[in-house]
Short mmCIF file of C-alpha atoms (C1' of nucleotides) in Angstrom, two decimals:
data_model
loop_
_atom_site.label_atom_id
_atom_site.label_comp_id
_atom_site.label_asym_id
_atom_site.label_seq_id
_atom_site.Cartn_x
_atom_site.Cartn_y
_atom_site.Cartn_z
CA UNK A 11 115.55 79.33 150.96
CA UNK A 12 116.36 81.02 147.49
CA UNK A 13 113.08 80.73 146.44
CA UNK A 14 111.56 84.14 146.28
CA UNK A 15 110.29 86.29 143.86
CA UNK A 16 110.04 83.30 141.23
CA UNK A 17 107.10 84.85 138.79
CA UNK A 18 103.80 82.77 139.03
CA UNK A 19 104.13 82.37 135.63
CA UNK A 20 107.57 80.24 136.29
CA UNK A 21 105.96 78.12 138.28
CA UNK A 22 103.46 76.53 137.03
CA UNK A 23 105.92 75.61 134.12
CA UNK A 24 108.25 73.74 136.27
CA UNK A 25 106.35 70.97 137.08
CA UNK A 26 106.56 70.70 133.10
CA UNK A 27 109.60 71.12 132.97
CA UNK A 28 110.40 68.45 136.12
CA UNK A 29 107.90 66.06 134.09
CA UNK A 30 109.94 66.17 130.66
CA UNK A 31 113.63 65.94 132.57
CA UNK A 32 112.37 62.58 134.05
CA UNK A 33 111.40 61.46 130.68
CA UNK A 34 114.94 62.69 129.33
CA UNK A 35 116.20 60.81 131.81
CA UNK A 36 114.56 57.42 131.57
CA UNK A 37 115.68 57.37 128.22
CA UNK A 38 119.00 58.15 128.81
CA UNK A 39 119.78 61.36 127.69
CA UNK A 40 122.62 63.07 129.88
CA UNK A 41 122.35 66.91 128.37
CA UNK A 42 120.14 69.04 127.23
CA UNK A 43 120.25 72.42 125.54
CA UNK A 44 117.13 75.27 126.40
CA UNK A 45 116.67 74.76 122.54
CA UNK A 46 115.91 70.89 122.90
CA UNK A 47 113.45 71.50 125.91
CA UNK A 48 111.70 74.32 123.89
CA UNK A 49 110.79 72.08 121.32
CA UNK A 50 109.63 69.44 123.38
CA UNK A 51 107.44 71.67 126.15
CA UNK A 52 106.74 74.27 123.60
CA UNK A 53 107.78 77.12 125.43
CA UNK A 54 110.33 79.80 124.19
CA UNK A 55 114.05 78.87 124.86
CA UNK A 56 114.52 82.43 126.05
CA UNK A 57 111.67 81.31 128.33
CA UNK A 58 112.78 78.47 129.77
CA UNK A 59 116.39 79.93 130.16
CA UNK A 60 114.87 82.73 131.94
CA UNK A 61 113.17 80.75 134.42
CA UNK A 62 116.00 78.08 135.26
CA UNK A 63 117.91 81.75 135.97
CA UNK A 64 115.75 82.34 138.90
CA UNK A 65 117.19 79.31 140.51
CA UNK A 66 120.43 80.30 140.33
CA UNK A 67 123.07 79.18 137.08
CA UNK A 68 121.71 75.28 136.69
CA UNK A 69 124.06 75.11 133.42
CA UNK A 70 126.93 75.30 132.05
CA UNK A 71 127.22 77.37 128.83
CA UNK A 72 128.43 76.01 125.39
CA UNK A 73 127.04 72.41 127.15
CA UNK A 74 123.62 72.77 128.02
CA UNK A 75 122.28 71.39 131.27
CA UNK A 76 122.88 68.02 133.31
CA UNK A 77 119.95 66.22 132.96
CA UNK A 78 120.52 64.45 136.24
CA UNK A 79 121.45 67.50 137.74
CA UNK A 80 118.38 69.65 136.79
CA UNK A 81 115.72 67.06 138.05
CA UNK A 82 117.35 66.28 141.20
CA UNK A 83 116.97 70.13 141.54
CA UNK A 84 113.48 70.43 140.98
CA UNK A 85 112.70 67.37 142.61
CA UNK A 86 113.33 69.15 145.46
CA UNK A 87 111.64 72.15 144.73
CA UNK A 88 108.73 70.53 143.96
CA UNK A 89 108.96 68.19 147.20
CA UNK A 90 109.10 65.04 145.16
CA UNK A 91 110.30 63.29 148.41
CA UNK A 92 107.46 63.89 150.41
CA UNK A 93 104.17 62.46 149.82
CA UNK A 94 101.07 64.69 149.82
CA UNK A 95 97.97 63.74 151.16
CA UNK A 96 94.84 64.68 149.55
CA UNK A 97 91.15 64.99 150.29
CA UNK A 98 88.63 64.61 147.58
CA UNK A 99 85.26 65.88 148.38
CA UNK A 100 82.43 64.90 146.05
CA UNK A 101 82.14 61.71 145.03
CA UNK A 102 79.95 62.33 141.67
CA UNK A 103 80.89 61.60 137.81
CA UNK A 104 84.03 64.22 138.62
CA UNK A 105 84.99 63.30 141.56
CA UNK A 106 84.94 59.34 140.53
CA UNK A 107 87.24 59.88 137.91
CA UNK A 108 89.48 62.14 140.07
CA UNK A 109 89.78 58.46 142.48
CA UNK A 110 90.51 56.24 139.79
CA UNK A 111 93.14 58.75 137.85
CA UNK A 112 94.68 59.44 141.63
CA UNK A 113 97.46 61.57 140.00
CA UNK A 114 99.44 58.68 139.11
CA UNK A 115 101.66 60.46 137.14
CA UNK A 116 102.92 62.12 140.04
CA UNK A 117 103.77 60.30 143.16
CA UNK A 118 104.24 62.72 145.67
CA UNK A 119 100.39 63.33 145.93
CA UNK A 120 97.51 60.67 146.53
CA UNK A 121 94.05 60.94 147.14
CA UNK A 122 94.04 59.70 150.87
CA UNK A 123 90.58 60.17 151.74
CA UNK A 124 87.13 61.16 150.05
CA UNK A 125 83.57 62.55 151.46
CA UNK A 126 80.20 62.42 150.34
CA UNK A 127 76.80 62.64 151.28
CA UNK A 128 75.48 59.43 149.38
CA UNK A 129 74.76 56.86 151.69
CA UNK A 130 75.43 54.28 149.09
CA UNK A 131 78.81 54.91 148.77
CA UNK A 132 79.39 56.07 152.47
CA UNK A 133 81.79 53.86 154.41
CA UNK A 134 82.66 51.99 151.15
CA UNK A 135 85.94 51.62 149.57
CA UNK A 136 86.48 53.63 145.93
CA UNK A 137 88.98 52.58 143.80
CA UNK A 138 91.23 51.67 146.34
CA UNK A 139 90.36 55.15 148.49
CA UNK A 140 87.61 54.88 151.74
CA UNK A 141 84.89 57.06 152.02
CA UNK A 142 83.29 59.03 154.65
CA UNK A 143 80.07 60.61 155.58
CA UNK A 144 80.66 64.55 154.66
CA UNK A 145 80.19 65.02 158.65
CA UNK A 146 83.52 63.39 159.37
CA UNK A 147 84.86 66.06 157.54
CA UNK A 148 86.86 67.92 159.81
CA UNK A 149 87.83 64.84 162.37
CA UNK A 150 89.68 62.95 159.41
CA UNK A 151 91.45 66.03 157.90
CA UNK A 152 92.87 66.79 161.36
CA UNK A 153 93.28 63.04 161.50
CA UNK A 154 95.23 62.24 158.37
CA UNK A 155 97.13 65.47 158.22
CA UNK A 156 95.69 66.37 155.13
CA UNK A 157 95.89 69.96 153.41
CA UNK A 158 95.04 69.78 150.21
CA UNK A 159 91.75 69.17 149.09
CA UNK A 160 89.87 68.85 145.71
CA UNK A 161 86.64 69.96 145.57
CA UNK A 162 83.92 68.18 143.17
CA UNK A 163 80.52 68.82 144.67
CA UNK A 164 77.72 70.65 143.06
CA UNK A 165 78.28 74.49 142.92
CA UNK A 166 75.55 75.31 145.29
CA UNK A 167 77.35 73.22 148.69
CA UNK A 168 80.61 74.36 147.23
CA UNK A 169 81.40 77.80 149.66
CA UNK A 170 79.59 75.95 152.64
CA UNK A 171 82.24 73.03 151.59
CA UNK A 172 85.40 75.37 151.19
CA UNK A 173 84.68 76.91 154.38
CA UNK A 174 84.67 73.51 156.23
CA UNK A 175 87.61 73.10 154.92
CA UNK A 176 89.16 76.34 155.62
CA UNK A 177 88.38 75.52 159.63
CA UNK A 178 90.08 72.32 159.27
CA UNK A 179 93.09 73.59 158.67
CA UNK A 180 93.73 72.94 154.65
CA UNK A 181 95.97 74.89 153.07
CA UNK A 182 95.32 74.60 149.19
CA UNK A 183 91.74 74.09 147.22
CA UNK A 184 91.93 72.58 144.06
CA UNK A 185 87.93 73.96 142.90
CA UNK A 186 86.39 72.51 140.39
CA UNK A 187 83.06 74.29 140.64
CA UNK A 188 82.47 76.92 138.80
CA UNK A 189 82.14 79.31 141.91
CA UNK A 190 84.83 81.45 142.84
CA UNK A 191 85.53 80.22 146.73
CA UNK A 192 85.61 82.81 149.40
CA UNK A 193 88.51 81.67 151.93
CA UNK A 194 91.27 83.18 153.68
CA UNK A 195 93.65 84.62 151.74
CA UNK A 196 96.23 82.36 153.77
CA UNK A 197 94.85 79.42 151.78
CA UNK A 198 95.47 78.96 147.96
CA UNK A 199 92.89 78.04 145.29
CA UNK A 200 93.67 76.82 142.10
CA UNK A 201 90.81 76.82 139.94
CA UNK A 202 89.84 74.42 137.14
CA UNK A 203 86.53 75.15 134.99
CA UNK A 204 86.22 72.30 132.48
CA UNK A 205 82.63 73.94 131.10
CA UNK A 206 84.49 77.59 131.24
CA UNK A 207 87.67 75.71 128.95
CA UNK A 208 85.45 74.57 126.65
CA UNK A 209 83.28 77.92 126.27
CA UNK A 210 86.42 79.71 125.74
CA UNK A 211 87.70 77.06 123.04
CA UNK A 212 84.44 77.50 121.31
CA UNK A 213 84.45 81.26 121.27
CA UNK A 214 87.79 81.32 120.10
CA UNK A 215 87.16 78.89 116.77
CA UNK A 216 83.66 80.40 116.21
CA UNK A 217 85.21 83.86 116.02
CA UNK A 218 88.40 83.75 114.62
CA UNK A 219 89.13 80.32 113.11
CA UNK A 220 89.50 80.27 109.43
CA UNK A 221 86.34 78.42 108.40
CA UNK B 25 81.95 91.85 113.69
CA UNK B 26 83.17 94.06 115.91
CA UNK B 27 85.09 91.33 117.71
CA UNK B 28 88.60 91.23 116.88
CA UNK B 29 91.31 92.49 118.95
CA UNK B 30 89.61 91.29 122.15
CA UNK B 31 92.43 90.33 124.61
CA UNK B 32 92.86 86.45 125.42
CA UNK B 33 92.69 87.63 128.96
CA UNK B 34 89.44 88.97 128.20
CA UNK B 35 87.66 85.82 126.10
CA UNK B 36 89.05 83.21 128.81
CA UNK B 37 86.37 85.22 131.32
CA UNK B 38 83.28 86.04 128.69
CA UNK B 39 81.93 82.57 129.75
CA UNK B 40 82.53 83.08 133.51
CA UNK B 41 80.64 86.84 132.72
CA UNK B 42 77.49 84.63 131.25
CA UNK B 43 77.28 82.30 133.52
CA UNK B 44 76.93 84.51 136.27
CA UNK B 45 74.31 86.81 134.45
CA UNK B 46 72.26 83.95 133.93
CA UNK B 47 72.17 83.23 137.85
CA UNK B 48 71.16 86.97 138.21
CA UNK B 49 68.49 86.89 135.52
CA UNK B 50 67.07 83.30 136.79
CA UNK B 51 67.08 85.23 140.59
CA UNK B 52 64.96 88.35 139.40
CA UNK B 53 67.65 90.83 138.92
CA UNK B 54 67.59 93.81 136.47
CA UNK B 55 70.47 95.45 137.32
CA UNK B 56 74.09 95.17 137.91
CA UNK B 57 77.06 97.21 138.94
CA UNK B 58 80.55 96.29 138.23
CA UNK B 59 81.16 95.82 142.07
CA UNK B 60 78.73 93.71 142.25
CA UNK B 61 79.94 91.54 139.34
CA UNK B 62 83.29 91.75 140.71
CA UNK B 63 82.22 90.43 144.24
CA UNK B 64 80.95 87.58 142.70
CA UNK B 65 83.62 86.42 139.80
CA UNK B 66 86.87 87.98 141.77
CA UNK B 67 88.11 89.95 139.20
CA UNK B 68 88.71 93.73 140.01
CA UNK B 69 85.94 95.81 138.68
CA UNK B 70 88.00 97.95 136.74
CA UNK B 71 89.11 95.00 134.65
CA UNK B 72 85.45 94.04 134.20
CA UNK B 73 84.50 97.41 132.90
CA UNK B 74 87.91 97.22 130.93
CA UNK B 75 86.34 94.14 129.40
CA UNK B 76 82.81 95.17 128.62
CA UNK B 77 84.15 98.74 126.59
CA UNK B 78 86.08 95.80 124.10
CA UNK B 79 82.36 95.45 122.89
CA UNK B 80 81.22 99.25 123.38
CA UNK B 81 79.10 101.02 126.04
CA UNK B 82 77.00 98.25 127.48
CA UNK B 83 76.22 100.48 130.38
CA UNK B 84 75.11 102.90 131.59
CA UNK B 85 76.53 105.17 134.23
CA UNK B 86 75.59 105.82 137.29
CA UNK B 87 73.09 103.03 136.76
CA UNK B 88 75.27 99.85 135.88
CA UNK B 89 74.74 97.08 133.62
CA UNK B 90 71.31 95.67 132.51
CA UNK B 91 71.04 92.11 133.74
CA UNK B 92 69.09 91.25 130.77
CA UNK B 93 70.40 92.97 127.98
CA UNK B 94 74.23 92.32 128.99
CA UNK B 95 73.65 88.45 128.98
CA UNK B 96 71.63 88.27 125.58
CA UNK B 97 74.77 89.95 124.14
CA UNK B 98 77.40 88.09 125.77
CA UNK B 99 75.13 84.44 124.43
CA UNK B 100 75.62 86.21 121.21
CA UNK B 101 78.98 86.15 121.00
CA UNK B 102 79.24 83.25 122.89
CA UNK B 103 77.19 81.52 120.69
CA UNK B 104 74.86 80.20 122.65
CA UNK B 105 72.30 79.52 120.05
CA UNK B 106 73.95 77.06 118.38
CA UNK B 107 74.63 73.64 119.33
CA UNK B 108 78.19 72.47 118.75
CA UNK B 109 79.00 68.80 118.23
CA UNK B 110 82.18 67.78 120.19
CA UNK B 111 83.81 63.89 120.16
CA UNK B 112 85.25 62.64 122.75
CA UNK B 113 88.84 60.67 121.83
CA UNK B 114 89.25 57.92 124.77
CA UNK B 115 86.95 56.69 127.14
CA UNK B 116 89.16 55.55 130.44
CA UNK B 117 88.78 56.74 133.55
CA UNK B 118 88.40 60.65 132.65
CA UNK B 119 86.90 60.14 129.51
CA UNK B 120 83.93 58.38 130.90
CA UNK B 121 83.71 61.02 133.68
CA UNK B 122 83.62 63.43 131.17
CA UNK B 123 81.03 61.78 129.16
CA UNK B 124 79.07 61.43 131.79
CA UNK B 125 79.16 65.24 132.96
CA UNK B 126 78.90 66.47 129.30
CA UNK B 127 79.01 70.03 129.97
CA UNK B 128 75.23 70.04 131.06
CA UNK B 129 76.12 74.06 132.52
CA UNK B 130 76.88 74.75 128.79
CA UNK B 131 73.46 74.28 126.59
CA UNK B 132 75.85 75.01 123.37
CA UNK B 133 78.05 72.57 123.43
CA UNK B 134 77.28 68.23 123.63
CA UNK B 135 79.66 64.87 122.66
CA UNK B 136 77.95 63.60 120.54
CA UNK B 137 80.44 60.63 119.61
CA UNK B 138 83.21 59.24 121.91
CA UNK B 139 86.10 57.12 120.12
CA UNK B 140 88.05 54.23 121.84
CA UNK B 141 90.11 51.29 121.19
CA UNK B 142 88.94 48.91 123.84
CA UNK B 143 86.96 45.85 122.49
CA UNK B 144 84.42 45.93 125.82
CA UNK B 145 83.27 49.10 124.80
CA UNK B 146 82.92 50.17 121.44
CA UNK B 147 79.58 49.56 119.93
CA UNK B 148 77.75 50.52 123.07
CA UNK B 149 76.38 53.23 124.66
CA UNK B 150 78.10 54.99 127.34
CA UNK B 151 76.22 57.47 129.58
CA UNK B 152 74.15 58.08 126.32
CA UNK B 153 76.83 58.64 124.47
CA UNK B 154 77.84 55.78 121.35
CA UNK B 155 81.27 54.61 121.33
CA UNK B 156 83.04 53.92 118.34
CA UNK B 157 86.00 52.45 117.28
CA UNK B 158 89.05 54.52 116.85
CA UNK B 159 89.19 53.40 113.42
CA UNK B 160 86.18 55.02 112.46
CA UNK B 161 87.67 58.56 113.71
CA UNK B 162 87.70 60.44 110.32
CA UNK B 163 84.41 58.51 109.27
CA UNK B 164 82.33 59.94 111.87
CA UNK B 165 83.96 63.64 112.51
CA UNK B 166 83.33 64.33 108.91
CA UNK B 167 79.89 62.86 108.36
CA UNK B 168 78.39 64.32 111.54
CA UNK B 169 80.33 67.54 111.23
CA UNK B 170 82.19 67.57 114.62
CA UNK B 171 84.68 70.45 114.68
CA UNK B 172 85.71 69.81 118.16
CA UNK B 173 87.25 67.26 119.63
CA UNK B 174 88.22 66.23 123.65
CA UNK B 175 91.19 63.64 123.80
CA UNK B 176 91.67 62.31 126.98
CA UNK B 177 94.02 59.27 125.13
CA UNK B 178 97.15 57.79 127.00
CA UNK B 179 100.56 60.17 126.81
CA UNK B 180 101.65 58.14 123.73
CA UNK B 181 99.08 57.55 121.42
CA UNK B 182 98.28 61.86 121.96
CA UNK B 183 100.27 63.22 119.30
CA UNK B 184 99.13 60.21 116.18
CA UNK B 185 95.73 61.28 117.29
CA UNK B 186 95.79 64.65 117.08
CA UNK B 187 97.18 64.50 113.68
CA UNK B 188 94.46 62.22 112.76
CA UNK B 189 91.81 64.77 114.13
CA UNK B 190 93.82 67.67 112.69
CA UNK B 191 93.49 65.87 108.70
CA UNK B 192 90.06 65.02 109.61
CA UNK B 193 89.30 68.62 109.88
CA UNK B 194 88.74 69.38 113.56
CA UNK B 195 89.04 72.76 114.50
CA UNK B 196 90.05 72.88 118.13
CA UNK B 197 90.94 70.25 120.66
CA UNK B 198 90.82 70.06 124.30
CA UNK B 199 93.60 68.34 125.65
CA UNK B 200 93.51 66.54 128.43
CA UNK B 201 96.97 64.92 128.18
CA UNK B 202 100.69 65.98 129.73
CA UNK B 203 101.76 66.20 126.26
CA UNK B 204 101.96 69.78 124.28
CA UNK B 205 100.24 68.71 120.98
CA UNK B 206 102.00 69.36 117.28
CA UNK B 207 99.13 70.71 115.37
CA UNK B 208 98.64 72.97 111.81
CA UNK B 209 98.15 76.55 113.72
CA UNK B 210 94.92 76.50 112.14
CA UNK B 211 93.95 74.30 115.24
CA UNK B 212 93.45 75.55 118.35
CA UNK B 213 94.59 73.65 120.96
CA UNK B 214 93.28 73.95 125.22
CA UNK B 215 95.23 72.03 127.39
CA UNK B 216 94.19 71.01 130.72
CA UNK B 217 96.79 68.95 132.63
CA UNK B 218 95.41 68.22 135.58
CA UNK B 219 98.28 66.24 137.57
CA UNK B 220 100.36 69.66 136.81
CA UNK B 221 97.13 71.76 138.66
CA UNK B 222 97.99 70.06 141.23
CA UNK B 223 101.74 70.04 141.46
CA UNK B 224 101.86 73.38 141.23
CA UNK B 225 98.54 74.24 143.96
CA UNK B 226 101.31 71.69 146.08
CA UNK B 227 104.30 74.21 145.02
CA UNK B 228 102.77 77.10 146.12
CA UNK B 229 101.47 76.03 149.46
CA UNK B 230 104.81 74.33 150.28
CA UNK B 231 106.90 77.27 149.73
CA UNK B 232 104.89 80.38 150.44
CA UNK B 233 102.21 78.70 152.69
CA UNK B 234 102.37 80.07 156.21
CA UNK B 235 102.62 77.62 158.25
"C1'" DC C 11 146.57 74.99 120.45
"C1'" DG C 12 144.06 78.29 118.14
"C1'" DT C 13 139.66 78.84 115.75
"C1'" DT C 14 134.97 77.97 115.25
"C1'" DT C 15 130.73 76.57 117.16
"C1'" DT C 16 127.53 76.10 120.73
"C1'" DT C 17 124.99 77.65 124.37
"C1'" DT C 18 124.17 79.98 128.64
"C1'" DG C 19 122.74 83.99 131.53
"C1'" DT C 20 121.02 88.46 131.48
"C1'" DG C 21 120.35 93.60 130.38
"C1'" DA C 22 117.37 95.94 127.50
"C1'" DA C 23 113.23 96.15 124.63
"C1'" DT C 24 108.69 94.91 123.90
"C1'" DG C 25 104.16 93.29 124.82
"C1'" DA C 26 100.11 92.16 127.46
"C1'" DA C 27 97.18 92.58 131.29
"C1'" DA C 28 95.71 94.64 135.54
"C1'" DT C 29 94.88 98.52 138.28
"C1'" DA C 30 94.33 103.37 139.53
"C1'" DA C 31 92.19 107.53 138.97
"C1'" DC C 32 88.95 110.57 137.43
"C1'" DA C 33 85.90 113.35 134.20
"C1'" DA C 34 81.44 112.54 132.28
"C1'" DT C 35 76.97 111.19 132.94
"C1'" DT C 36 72.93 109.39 135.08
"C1'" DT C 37 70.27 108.36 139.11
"C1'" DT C 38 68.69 109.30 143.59
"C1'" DT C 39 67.61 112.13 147.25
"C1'" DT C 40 66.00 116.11 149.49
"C1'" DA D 6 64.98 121.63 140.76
"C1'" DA D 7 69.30 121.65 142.86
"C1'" DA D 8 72.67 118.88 145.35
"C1'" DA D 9 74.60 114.55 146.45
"C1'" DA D 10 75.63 109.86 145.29
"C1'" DA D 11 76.61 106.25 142.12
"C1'" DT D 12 78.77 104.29 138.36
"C1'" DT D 13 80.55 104.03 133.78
"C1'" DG D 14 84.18 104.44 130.13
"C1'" DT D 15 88.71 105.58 129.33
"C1'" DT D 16 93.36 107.68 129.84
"C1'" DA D 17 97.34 107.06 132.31
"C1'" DT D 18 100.16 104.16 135.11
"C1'" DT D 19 101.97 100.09 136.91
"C1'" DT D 20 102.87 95.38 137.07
"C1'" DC D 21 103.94 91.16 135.12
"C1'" DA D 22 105.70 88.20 131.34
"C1'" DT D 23 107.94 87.31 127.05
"C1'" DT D 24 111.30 87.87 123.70
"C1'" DC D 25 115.49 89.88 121.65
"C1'" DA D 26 120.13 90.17 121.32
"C1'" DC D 27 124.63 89.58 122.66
"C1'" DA D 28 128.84 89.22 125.63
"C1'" DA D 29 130.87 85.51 128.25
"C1'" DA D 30 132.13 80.98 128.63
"C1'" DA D 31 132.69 76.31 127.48
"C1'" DA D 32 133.06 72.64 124.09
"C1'" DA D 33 134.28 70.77 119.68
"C1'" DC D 34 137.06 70.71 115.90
"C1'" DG D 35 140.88 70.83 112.70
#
DNA sequence: CGTTTTTTGTGAATGAAATAACAATTTTTT
DNA sequence: AAAAAATTGTTATTTCATTCACAAAAAACG
């Protein structure tokens, strides 16, 4: 595989970029320039060029790129073809939300499974998605192959949860606790910290918007 | 003020500094050492002490940081004394989640209006919250003095309202949707795209997950 | 078919953030 | 009260990311 040394920066743009090159091509646009894309995903054309460079020369100069061409490509970078399962664990205001939106803009992941303690909803169906007792944890990740999980349960369960999951054999943790999750360094968290986004929003309009 | 020139590096982890300080000072504890801090938040401690001279000497060496002191300062520039009013913009499936968690971590901030098109739901009360139509969007920002708004709208109606709550005098948005918003730079936008969290957590452990 | 225009891919320059390293200072210990 | 340990604040260094700028190549045009 070529993929090496592409900048963690790079990626997280390309599902972006994958995103707006299925839009492109749904409306039936065949080329696009690094200065069309820029204004669209608002990144710098310099930017973008660099970061389609890692990959090797996707285009074709004094054309632009092949639509076509450049999502097939990061289709399969991005695994389009293979559907992800995923485990949601918390079944609160979060975590209901999480069920329902199930990603559906993306259709190589789905919400497979989800886990709480609240024997009301234990054993039920949730917006289409079963779920189990917490304890099953482990047996239906083995189970159902799954390894990525979400986490939405209240911060102070959250490292006994990621832990759990760590045993069972996940392989990414998408937190959204605020707690910073202790797990082997062999497993990837991504965090997400709605109250933190929205601090940091504040601070920046309290302190340097122009009032 | 002092605070200008603070990185964005830096502001993005003030709130994750206060949170934690809090915890400390609700557990008894006086003191604090930048390893410490850094055990707990995962950033290396030389950043944290990087971060903390932006503001001066907050500490004292050889002795650390006082618990106490360090967090009344940070909820001064965080602002944690006032209470901001935010609006939510669309109340589906994350919108009511959101309403419903209303960023009860953060005492500062509330939604106190949420903003929707569907006939079932405006004029009630959601999760505490009233919902109003869409077309009273510039009516209510301006008359209850909402400078921040959440928009968790479908893809296609994102950019109309953002221009709406950009003339109505908003002064940062949260953004909830794929799309990167077209805004006066006056505005601060936050995006949060959530199905592109995941896409690339998926990336990562595809390609550089051991196996 | 030659000239002009467009646009890529990338080396070099710049910028931003993280980390290392350590003198300066205070606390703690003996 | 002296010696040892702890810990900050900051200078220097390194790493990572963005942007500039332009030669190389292809396309479009007259």
């Amino acid at each position: 595989m070529v993929e090496h040394d592409i900048p963690r920066a790079t990626a997280k743009r390309l599902p972006i970029y994958y995103r707006y090159l299925k839009l492109l091509l749904d409306s039936g646009t065949v080329r696009v320039s690094s200065n069309e894309l820029s204004d669209a995903v608002k990144f710098d054309a310099a930017t973008i060029r660099r970061d389609f460079s890692y990959f090797g020369a996707l285009g074709k100069r004094g054309y632009g790129y092949d639509v076509e061409a450049l999502m097939t490509f990061f289709g399969e970078i991005l695994n389009q073809d293979t559907l992800a399962s995923v485990a949601l664990v918390g079944v609160g205001n979060l975590g209901q939300a999480l069920l329902n939106f199930n990603f559906h803009q993306s259709s190589n992941a789905r919400i497979a499974a989800a886990f709480d303690v609240n024997p009301d909803i234990v054993n039920t169906i949730q917006s289409g998605i079963p779920v189990y007792s917490l304890d099953d944890l482990e047996k239906q990740i083995t189970d159902q192959r799954i390894d990525v999980a979400i986490v939405t349960v209240p911060a102070d369960v959250a490292q006994d949860v990621a832990k759990r999951l760590a045993t069972a054999g996940v392989r990414g943790i998408l937190n959204f606790t605020p707690l910073r999750l202790d797990v082997p360094k062999s497993i990837r968290v991504q965090n997400v910290d709605l109250t933190n986004e929205l601090q940091t929003l504040l601070y920046f309009i309290n302190n340097f918007g122009e009032k």
